[in-house]
Coordinates of C-alpha atoms in Angstrom, one line a residue:
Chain A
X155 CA 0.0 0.0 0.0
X156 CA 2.6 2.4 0.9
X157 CA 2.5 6.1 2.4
X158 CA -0.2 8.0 1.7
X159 CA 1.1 11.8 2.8
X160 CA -0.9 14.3 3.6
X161 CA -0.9 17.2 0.7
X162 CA 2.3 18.4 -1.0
X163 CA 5.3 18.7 1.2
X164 CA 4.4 16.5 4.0
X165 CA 7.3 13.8 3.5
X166 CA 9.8 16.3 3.0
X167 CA 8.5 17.9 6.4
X168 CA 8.4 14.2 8.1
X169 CA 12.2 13.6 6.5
X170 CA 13.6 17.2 8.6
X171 CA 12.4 16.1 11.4
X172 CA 12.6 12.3 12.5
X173 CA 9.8 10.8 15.0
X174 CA 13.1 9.3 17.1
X175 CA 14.5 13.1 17.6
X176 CA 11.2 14.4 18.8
X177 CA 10.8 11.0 21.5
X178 CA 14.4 11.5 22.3
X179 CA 13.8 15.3 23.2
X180 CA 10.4 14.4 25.2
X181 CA 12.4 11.6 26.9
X182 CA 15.0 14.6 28.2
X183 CA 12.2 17.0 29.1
X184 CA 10.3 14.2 31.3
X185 CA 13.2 13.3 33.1
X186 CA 14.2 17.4 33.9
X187 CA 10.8 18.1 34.7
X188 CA 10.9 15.2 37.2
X189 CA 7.0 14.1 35.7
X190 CA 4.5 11.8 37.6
X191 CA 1.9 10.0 35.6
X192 CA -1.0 9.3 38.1
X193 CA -3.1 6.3 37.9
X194 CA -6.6 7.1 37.0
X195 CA -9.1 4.7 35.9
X196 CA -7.9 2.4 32.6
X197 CA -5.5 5.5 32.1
X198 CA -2.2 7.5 33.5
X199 CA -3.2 11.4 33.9
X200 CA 0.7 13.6 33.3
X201 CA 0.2 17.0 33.6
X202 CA 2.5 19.3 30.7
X203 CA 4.0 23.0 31.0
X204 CA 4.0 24.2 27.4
X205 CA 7.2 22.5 26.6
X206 CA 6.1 19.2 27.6
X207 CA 2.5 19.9 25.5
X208 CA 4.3 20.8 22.6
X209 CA 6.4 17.6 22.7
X210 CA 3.8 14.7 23.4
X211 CA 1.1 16.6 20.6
X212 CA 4.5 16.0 18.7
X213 CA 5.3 12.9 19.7
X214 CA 2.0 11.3 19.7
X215 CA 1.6 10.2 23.0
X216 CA -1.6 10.6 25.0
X217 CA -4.4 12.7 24.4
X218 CA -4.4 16.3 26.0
X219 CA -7.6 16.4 28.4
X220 CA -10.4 19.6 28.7
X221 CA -9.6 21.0 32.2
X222 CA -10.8 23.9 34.4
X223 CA -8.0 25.2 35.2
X224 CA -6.0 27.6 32.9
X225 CA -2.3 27.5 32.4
X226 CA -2.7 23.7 33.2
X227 CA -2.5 20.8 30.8
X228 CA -3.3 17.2 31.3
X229 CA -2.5 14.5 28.9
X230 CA -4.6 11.3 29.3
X231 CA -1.6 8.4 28.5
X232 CA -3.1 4.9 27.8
X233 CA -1.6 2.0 29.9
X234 CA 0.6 1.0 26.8
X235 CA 1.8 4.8 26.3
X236 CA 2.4 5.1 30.3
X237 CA 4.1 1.8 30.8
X238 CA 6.6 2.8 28.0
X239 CA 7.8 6.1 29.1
X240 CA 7.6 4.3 32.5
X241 CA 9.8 1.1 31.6
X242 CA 11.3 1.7 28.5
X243 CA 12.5 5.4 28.2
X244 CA 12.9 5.4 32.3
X245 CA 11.6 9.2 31.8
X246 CA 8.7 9.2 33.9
X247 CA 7.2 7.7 37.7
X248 CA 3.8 6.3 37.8
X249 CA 1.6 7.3 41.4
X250 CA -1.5 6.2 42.5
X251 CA -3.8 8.6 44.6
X252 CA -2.1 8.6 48.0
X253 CA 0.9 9.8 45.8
X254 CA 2.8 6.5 46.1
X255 CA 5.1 5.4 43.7
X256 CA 4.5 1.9 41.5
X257 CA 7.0 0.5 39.9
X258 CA 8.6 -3.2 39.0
X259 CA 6.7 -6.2 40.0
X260 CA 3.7 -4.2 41.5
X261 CA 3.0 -1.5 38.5
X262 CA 3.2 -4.8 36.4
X263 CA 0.6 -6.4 38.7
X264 CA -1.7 -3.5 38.5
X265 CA -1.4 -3.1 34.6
X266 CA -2.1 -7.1 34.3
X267 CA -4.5 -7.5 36.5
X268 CA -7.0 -4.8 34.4
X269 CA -6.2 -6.6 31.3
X270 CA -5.5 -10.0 30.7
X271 CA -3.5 -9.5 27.5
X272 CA -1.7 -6.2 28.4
X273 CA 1.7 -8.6 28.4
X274 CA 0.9 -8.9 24.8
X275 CA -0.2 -5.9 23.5
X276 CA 2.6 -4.3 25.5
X277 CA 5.1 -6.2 23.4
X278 CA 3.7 -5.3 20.2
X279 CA 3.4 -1.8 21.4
X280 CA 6.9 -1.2 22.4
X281 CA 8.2 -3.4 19.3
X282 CA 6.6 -0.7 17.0
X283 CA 7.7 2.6 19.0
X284 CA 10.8 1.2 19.1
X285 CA 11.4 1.3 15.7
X286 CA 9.4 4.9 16.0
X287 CA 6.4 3.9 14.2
X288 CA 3.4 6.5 16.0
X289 CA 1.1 4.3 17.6
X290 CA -2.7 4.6 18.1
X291 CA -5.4 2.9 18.9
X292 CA -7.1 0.7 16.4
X293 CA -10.6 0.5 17.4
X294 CA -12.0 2.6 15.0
X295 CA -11.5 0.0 12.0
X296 CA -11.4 -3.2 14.7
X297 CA -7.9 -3.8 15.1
X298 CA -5.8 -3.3 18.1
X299 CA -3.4 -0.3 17.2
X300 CA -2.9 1.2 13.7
X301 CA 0.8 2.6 13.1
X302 CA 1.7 5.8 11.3
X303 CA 5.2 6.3 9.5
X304 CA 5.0 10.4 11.3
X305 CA 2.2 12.2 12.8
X306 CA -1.4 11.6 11.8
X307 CA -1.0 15.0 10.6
X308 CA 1.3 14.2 7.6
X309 CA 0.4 10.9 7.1
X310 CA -2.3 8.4 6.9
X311 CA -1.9 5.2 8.7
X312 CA 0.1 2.4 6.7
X313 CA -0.7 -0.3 8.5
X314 CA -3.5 -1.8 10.6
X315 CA -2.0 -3.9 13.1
X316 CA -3.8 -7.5 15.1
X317 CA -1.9 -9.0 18.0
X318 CA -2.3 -12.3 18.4
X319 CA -0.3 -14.8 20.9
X320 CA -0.5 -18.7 20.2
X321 CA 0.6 -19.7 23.3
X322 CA -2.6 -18.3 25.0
X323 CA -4.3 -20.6 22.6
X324 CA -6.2 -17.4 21.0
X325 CA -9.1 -19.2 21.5
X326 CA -10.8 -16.0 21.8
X327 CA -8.4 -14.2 19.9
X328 CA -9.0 -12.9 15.6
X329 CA -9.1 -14.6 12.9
X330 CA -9.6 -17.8 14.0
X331 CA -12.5 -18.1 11.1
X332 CA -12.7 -17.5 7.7
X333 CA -15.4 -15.1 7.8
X334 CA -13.2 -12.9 10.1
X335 CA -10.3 -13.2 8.0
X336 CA -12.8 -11.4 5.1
X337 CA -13.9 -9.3 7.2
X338 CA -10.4 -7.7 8.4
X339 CA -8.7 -7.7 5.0
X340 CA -12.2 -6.3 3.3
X341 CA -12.3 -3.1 5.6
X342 CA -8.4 -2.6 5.4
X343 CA -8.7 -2.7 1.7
X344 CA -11.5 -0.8 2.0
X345 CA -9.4 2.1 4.2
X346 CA -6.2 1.8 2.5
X347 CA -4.2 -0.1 5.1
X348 CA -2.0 -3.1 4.6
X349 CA -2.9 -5.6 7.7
X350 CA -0.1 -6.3 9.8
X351 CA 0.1 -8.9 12.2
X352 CA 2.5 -9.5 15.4
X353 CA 2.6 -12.6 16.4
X354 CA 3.9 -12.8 20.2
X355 CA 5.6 -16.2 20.8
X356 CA 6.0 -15.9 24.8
X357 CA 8.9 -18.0 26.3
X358 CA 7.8 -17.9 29.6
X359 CA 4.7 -16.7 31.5
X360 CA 4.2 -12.8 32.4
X361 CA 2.5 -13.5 36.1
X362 CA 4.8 -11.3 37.9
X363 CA 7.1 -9.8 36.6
X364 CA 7.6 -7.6 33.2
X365 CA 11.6 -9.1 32.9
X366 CA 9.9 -11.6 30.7
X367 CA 9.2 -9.4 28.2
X368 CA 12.6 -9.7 27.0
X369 CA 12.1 -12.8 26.2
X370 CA 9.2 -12.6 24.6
X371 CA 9.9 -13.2 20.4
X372 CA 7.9 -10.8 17.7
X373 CA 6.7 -12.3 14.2
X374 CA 5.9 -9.7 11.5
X375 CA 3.5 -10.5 9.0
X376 CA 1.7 -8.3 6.3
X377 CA -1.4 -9.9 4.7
X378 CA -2.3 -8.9 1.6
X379 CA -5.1 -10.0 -1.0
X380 CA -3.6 -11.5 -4.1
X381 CA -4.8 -10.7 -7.3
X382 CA -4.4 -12.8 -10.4
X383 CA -4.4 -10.0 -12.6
X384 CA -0.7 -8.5 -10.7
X385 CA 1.1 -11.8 -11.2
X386 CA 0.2 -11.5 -15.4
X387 CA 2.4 -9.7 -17.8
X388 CA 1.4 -6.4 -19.2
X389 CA 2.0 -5.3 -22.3
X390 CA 2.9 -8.5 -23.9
X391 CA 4.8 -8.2 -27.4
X392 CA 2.9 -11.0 -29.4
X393 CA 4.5 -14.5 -29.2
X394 CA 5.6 -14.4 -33.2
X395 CA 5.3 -18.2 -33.0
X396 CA 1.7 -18.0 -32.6
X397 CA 0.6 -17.5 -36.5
Chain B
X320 CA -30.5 1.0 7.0
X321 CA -33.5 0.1 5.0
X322 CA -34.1 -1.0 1.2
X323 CA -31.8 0.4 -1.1
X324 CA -33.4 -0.2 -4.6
X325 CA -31.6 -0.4 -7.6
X326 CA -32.6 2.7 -9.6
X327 CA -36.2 4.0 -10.3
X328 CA -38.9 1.4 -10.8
X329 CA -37.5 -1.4 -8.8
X330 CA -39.3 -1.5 -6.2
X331 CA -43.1 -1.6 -8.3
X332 CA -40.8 -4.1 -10.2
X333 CA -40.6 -6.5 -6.8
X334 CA -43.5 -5.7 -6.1
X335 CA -45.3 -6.9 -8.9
X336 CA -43.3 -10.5 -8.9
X337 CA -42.8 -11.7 -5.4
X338 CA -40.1 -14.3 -4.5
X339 CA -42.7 -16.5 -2.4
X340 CA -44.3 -17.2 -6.1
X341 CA -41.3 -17.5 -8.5
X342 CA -39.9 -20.5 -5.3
X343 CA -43.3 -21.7 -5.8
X344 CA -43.2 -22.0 -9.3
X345 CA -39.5 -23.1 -9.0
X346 CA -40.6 -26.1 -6.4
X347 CA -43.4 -26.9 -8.9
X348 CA -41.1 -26.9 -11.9
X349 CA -38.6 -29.5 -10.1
X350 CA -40.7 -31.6 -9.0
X351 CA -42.5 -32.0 -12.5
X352 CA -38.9 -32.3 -14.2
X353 CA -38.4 -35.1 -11.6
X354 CA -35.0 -33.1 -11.1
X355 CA -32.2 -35.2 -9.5
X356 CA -28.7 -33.0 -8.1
X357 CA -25.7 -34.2 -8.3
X358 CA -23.0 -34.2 -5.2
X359 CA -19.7 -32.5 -6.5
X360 CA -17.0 -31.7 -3.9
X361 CA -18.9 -29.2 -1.4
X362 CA -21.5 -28.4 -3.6
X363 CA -24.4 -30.0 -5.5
X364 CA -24.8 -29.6 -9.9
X365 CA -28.1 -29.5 -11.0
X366 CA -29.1 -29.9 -14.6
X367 CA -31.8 -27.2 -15.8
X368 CA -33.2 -27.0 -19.2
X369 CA -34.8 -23.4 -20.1
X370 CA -37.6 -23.1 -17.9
X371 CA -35.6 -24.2 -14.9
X372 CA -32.8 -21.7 -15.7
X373 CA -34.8 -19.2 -16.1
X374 CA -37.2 -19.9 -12.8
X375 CA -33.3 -20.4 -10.9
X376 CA -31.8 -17.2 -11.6
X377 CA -35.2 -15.5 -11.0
X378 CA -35.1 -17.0 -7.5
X379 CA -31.6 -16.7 -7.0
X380 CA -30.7 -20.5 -6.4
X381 CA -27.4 -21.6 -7.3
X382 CA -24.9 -20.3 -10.0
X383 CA -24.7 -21.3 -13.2
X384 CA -21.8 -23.2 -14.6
X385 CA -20.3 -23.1 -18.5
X386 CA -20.0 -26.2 -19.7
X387 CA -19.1 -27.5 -23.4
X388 CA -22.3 -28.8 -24.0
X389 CA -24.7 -26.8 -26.2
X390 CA -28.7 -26.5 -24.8
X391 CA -27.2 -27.7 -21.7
X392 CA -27.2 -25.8 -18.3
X393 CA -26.0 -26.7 -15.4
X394 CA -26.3 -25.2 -11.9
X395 CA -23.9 -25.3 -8.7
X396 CA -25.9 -25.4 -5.6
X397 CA -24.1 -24.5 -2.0
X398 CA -24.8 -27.3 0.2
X399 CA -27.6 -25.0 2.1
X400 CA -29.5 -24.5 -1.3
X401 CA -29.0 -27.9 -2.1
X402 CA -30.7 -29.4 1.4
X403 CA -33.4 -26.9 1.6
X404 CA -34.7 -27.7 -2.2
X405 CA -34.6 -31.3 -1.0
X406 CA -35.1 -31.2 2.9
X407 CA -37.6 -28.2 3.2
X408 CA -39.3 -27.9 -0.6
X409 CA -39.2 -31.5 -1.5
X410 CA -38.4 -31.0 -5.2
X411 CA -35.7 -32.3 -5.5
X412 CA -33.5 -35.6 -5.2
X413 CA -29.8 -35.7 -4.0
X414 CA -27.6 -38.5 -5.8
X415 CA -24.2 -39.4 -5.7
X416 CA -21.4 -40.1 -8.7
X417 CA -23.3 -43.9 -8.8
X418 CA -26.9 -42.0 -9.1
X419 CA -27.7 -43.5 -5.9
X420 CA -29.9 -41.6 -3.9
X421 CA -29.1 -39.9 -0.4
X422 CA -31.8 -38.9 1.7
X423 CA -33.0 -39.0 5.3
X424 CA -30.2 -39.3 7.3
X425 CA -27.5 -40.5 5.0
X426 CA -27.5 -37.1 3.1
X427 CA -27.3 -35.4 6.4
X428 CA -24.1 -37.4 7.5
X429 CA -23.3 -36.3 4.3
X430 CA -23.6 -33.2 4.4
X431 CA -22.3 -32.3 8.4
X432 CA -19.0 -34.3 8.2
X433 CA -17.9 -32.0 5.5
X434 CA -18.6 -29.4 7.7
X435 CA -19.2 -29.4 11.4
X436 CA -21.4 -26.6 11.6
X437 CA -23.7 -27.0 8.9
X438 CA -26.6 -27.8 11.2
X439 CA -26.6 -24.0 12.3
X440 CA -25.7 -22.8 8.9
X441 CA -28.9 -24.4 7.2
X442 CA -31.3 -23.4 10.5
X443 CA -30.4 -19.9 9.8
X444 CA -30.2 -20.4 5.8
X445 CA -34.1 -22.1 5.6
X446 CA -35.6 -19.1 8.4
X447 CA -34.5 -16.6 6.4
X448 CA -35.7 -18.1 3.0
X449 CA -38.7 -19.8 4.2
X450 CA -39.8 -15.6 5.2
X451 CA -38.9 -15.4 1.3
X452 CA -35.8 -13.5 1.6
X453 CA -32.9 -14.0 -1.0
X454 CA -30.0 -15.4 0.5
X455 CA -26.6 -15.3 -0.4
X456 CA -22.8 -16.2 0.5
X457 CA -21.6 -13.4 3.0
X458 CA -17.9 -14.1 2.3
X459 CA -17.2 -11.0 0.6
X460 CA -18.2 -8.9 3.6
X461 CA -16.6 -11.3 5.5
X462 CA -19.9 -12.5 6.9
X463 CA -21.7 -16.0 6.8
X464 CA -24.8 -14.3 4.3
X465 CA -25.9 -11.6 2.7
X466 CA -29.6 -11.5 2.6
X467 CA -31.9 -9.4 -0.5
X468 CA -35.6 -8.0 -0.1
X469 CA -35.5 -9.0 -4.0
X470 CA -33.7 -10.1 -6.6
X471 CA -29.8 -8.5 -6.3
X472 CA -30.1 -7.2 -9.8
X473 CA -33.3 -4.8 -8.0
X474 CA -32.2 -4.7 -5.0
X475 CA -28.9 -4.2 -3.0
X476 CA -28.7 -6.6 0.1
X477 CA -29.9 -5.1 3.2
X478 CA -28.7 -7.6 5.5
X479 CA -25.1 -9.4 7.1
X480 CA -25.9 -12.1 8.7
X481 CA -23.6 -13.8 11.2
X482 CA -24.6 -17.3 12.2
X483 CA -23.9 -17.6 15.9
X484 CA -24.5 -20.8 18.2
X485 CA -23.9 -20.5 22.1
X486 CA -24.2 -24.2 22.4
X487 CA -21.0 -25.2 21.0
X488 CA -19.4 -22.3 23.4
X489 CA -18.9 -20.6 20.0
X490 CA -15.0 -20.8 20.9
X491 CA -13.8 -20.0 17.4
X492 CA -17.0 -18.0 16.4
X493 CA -17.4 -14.7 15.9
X494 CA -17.7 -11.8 17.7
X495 CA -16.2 -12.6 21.0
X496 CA -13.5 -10.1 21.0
X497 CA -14.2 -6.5 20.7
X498 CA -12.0 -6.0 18.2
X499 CA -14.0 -8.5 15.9
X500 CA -17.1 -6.5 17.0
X501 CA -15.7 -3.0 15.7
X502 CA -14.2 -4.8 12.6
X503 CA -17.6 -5.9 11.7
X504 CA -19.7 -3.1 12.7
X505 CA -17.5 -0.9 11.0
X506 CA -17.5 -2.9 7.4
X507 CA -21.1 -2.8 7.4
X508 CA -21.5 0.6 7.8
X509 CA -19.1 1.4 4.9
X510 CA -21.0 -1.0 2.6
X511 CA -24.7 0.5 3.8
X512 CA -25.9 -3.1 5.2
X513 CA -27.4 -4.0 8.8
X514 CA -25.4 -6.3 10.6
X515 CA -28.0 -9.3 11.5
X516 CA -27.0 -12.2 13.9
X517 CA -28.8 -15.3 14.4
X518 CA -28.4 -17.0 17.4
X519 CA -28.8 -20.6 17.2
X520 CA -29.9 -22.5 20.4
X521 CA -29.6 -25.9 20.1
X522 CA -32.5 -27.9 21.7
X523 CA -30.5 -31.2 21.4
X524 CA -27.3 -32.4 19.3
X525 CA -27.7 -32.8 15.6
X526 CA -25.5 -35.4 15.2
X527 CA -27.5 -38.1 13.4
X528 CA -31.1 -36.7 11.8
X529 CA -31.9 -33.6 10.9
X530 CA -35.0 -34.0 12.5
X531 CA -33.5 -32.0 15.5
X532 CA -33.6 -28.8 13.2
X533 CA -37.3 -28.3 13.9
X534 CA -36.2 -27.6 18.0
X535 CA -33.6 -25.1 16.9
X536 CA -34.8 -22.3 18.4
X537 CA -33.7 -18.9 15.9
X538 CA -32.9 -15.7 18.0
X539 CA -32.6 -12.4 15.4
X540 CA -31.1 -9.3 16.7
X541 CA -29.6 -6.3 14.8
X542 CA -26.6 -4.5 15.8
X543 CA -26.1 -0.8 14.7
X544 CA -23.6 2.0 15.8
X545 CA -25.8 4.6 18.4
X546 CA -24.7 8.1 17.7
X547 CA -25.9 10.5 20.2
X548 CA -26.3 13.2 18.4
X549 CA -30.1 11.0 17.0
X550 CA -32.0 11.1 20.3
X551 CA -31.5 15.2 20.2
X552 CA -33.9 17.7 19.0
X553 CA -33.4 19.6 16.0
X554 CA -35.1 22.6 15.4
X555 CA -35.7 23.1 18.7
X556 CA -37.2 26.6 19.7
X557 CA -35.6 28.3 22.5
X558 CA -37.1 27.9 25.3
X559 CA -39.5 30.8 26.4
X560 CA -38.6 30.2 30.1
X561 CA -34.7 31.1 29.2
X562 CA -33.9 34.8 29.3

């Protein structure tokens, strides 16, 4: 499918100024400004000066929240987004309500225990920004994140992305039938996304502790219909044996 | 959603010729011709002079084949199409490559060990044609079937229908993971159709006769996207009582 960039100038725009410069700077700004992401429902709350607003619209990460008060900025961080800066980029501390730090085992504890497959999800999450894809949520076309080459201002998402684990057996997981299988390529086709699917082979069980995830081994695959027409030969000088 | 008809006139068009009659003449027409369908891999050829063809591609049964054979038509029935014209219309016989017969409980060992869920498939297939709707294979949409008020070349379908069975835990059915749910939702609104699912409860196993189809008990619910902005007023004057 390939990018599809947002009006003229857009990928040389993208090109000056590389998703990993914009994370590393956010990373730098997080850790200066000492910032606390507080737990709050399904979420992580961070609060942002200007600075720190400028970098995360940049960045991509959370969704800046409608407050009261003027001069102050929150930024609603899904668990994915928080655990990331949390355990990955080091760059921020995660507090619940009395103000008490989580971290290791126990923040692991409390972002598996809400969901099930966070583990998962996390992997495939972190695989992506890691290579500084821009991550979002894929609920809007039914998949679990969709991944942008820059920001969703430039570009359109490239590709729509399913995690699935076979070592959980998936038996409630996607595309264990045919008619699902349809249904997912139809309405990528449909919105000009290549399906993309990261298969999470776990090596050992993520109970209680996150160390595992190192251990855990990504598959990449892209699913694409084939069409019998792209495989055929165009413009085909006339076999001059054939009289 | 609603009917979607195919340009002006259609609908006095459908009207005019209802489906129940053209399956009546169809069942009358088969019987008369003493019409006998052949098993073929998955499906079922029928042989159809004229008449037949034209009374089969009025009432949307089967497709038709090109063969080498001059003044010779043949049809390919889906195993649904096949059982209901000889199960629930009684026109027509079922033979195999010997032209022995099937019928009774041989055909429907038959017919379930090529596919395990065919009892549920053919419930929901025969209630939705036996209330004269037009049914068709869903796999394009990525559903189990598409169902027509009319004829598709009047009509476009209004319905996707998703077979579901909470019996057989439904472990790699549909629609268990939200994901799934959104892909689906969102797919048929893009292509204009409802989203229908048929829950099948199983009264008792189908395993041997398919007399246990007439305690399957059919449970139809339709699934649309609620936008809130529908239950509000438009138009609405302002209210005296506000200054």
């Amino acid at each position: 499918m390939g990018s599809r960039w947002k009006g003229k100038g857009a990928e040389v725009k993208a090109l000056a100024d590389p998703i990993s410069e914009i994370v590393s700077q956010l990373q730098s700004s997080l850790i200066s400004s000492n910032s606390k992401g507080l737990l709050s429902g399904t979420g992580v709350l961070l609060k942002a000066d200007a600075e720190l607003t400028d970098l995360l619209n940049r960045a991509c990460f959370g969704r800046p929240r409608v407050t009261s008060e003027k001069n102050e900025q929150w930024f609603q961080l899904s668990t994915e987004e928080a655990f990331y800066l949390q355990h990955s980029l080091k760059c921020i501390k995660i507090v619940d309500h009395n103000d008490t730090e989580l971290n290791g085992d126990k923040l692991w504890k409390h972002m598996t225990s809400s969901r099930e497959n966070f583990p998962i999800l996390f992997k495939a999450f972190s695989h992506l920004r890691s290579k500084n894809w821009v991550v979002r949520s894929g609920s809007q076309y039914g998949v679990d994140f969709v991944a942008y080459r820059h920001h969703p201002a430039l570009v359109h998402s490239e590709y729509a992305v399913l995690v699935l684990s076979a070592q959980d057996g998936n038996a409630h997981g996607r595309l264990k039938v045919w008619s699902d299988f349809h249904c997912t390529l139809r309405l990528c086709g449909s919105v000009a996304k290549t399906l993309l699917i990261l298969d999470i082979e776990e090596q050992q069980s993520c109970a209680t502790s996150p160390s595992c995830l190192d251990n855990y081994v990504v598959e990449e695959r892209t699913i694409t219909r084939w069409s019998p027409e792209q495989g055929r030969e165009k413009n085909v000088k006339s076999d001059p044996r054939v009289k």
